[in-house]
Amino acid sequence: MTFSFQVVAAPMAGISNRAYRDIVCSQGADLAYGEMVSAQAITYGNKKTLELMDIADEASPRLVQLFGSSPEHMRYAATVAQELGAEYLDINMGCPVPKVVRNGEGSALMRDPELAASLVTAAAACGLPVSVKMRSGWDVAHRNAVEFAQRMEAAGAAFIAIHGRTREQFYTGQADWQIIAAVKRAVNIPVIGNGDIFNADDALRMLEQTGCDGVMVGRGMMGNPWIFADIKAVLAGQTPSGRPDTAAVVAMALANLHEHIRRTTVAVCRREGSSDIATKQLAEQLAVCSMRNQLGWYLKGMRHAAELRRQINVLSSYQQIAELLQRYVAETADGEKP
Ligand SMILES: Cc1cc2nc3c(=O)[nH]c(=O)nc-3n(C[C@H](O)[C@H](O)[C@H](O)COP(=O)(O)O)c2cc1C
């Protein structure tokens, strides 16, 4: 496999949906991971889970991230993702959430390298490259990322993404980039470093300090897809442009919302077997609700952002939000940069 994913958008449940993946790729991300989907739910044919793998017609590279702890489910889910058009599969071995860890999934797999290895082998049986996204370890006393990564490589992993925090840390404290460097030195497959990249300089520093092959941006892309263009610019020796002016940020936020509503409507109408007005309205409300946080992140740093967020939180249609934000741009944001 040739590896050309230097700048990568992280998988983020509720955020890295298809509409946002298309946007970050248009801004220069070389690869955008999909939100994690349950291998077990795929195996049981759960419709909402299948909808989460919204990869039909997505531009290459298409990567589906699976989570699970059963090799049988993993093998089956891999074939389903492949049939839907996935070109790469990733197995989530970093999720710290209790309800995931309790099932032996996500970061719990770092405590069971043999089961983790068998999941890689099971997923890879379909023939697609399989990567692993992991943490530095379970807790400070069990920072086994180096041996774990070597075990994943031996099991057939095509590349690795490592978030330099333990499960115990969740998202607190500072990511340990030294362990990313240690993993990079210890394996022969490509390594993507992850943790605390909030601007283009951070990305450059991680590449230099760890020797990793690619950098993955998570929270730093929330409401800021332009971070990928900035990183690309800095890597090319150019000056990054930063976020555009308020009018352009609002235009992007509205385009994002519009596309997310469109995709959600198609999915809900298909699921319900109906495309009447009530179903479409329900889909729009669901999509608006699920994007409220994201809209708030786009508005970060703008004048009266808190008040705008408060108003958005009681609106439920594209039209209402577009009118609010367009009025705001016309009245207050004449050419300013957030
Ligand atoms: C809201 C949220 C959702 C996330 N969802 C996923 C996920 O679905 N799969 C995954 O492997 N990691 C997930 N992560 C972890 C991120 O991919 C990333 O590893 C983490 O945020 C650290 O990177 P950062 O410091 O750049 O944010 C999530 C993180 C957050 C904050």
PDB file of C-alpha atoms and ligand atoms in Angstrom, residues 10-16 33-36 65 90 92-95 133 135 163 165 171 175 194-198 216-220 222 297, ligand 1:
ATOM      1  CA  ALA A  10      -9.933  12.393  12.813  1.00  0.00           C
ATOM      2  CA  PRO A  11     -12.967  10.191  13.278  1.00  0.00           C
ATOM      3  CA  MET A  12     -15.365  12.083  15.556  1.00  0.00           C
ATOM      4  CA  ALA A  13     -18.762  10.645  16.389  1.00  0.00           C
ATOM      5  CA  GLY A  14     -21.483  13.201  15.626  1.00  0.00           C
ATOM      6  CA  ILE A  15     -19.056  15.459  13.782  1.00  0.00           C
ATOM      7  CA  SER A  16     -17.212  13.656  11.008  1.00  0.00           C
ATOM      8  CA  TYR A  33     -12.050   9.011   8.813  1.00  0.00           C
ATOM      9  CA  GLY A  34     -15.746   8.238   9.136  1.00  0.00           C
ATOM     10  CA  GLU A  35     -17.502   8.229  12.505  1.00  0.00           C
ATOM     11  CA  MET A  36     -17.123   4.977  14.411  1.00  0.00           C
ATOM     12  CA  GLN A  65     -14.014   3.002  11.190  1.00  0.00           C
ATOM     13  CA  ASP A  90      -9.967   1.178  10.648  1.00  0.00           C
ATOM     14  CA  ASN A  92     -11.220   1.783  16.934  1.00  0.00           C
ATOM     15  CA  MET A  93      -8.958   0.822  19.827  1.00  0.00           C
ATOM     16  CA  GLY A  94      -8.985   4.211  21.490  1.00  0.00           C
ATOM     17  CA  CYS A  95     -12.549   5.094  22.463  1.00  0.00           C
ATOM     18  CA  LYS A 133      -6.446   3.812  15.926  1.00  0.00           C
ATOM     19  CA  ARG A 135      -4.016   5.455  22.488  1.00  0.00           C
ATOM     20  CA  HIS A 163      -3.468   9.478  20.107  1.00  0.00           C
ATOM     21  CA  ARG A 165      -3.154  10.004  25.748  1.00  0.00           C
ATOM     22  CA  TYR A 171      -9.183  14.210  26.602  1.00  0.00           C
ATOM     23  CA  ALA A 175      -0.968  14.545  24.610  1.00  0.00           C
ATOM     24  CA  ASN A 194      -2.735  12.534  16.933  1.00  0.00           C
ATOM     25  CA  GLY A 195      -3.352  14.821  19.875  1.00  0.00           C
ATOM     26  CA  ASP A 196      -3.481  18.577  20.464  1.00  0.00           C
ATOM     27  CA  ILE A 197      -3.031  19.908  16.939  1.00  0.00           C
ATOM     28  CA  PHE A 198      -4.931  23.196  16.955  1.00  0.00           C
ATOM     29  CA  MET A 216      -4.451  13.754  12.517  1.00  0.00           C
ATOM     30  CA  VAL A 217      -6.581  16.698  13.636  1.00  0.00           C
ATOM     31  CA  GLY A 218      -9.568  16.148  15.929  1.00  0.00           C
ATOM     32  CA  ARG A 219     -10.960  18.961  18.094  1.00  0.00           C
ATOM     33  CA  GLY A 220      -8.926  21.482  16.116  1.00  0.00           C
ATOM     34  CA  MET A 222     -14.418  21.654  14.968  1.00  0.00           C
ATOM     35  CA  TRP A 297     -18.129  26.158  16.788  1.00  0.00           C
TER      36      TRP A 297
HETATM   37  C1  LIG B   1     -16.669  14.497  20.280  1.00  0.00           C
HETATM   38  C2  LIG B   1     -15.587  13.487  19.945  1.00  0.00           C
HETATM   39  C3  LIG B   1     -15.916  12.361  19.204  1.00  0.00           C
HETATM   40  C4  LIG B   1     -14.930  11.418  18.889  1.00  0.00           C
HETATM   41  N1  LIG B   1     -15.271  10.296  18.165  1.00  0.00           N
HETATM   42  C5  LIG B   1     -14.309   9.387  17.846  1.00  0.00           C
HETATM   43  C6  LIG B   1     -14.620   8.251  17.041  1.00  0.00           C
HETATM   44  O1  LIG B   1     -15.760   8.049  16.587  1.00  0.00           O
HETATM   45  N2  LIG B   1     -13.603   7.373  16.783  1.00  0.00           N
HETATM   46  C7  LIG B   1     -12.328   7.567  17.266  1.00  0.00           C
HETATM   47  O2  LIG B   1     -11.447   6.741  17.001  1.00  0.00           O
HETATM   48  N3  LIG B   1     -12.011   8.636  17.987  1.00  0.00           N
HETATM   49  C8  LIG B   1     -12.960   9.564  18.285  1.00  0.00           C
HETATM   50  N4  LIG B   1     -12.611  10.668  18.989  1.00  0.00           N
HETATM   51  C9  LIG B   1     -11.197  10.924  19.321  1.00  0.00           C
HETATM   52  C10 LIG B   1     -10.545  11.782  18.218  1.00  0.00           C
HETATM   53  O3  LIG B   1     -10.523  11.092  16.992  1.00  0.00           O
HETATM   54  C11 LIG B   1      -9.086  12.171  18.592  1.00  0.00           C
HETATM   55  O4  LIG B   1      -8.338  10.996  18.773  1.00  0.00           O
HETATM   56  C12 LIG B   1      -9.019  12.980  19.883  1.00  0.00           C
HETATM   57  O5  LIG B   1      -9.968  14.034  19.867  1.00  0.00           O
HETATM   58  C13 LIG B   1      -7.609  13.572  20.079  1.00  0.00           C
HETATM   59  O6  LIG B   1      -7.242  14.411  19.029  1.00  0.00           O
HETATM   60  P1  LIG B   1      -7.301  16.024  19.189  1.00  0.00           P
HETATM   61  O7  LIG B   1      -6.407  16.381  20.354  1.00  0.00           O
HETATM   62  O8  LIG B   1      -6.791  16.551  17.870  1.00  0.00           O
HETATM   63  O9  LIG B   1      -8.720  16.372  19.477  1.00  0.00           O
HETATM   64  C14 LIG B   1     -13.591  11.611  19.337  1.00  0.00           C
HETATM   65  C15 LIG B   1     -13.275  12.754  20.083  1.00  0.00           C
HETATM   66  C16 LIG B   1     -14.237  13.683  20.400  1.00  0.00           C
HETATM   67  C17 LIG B   1     -13.856  14.915  21.207  1.00  0.00           C
END
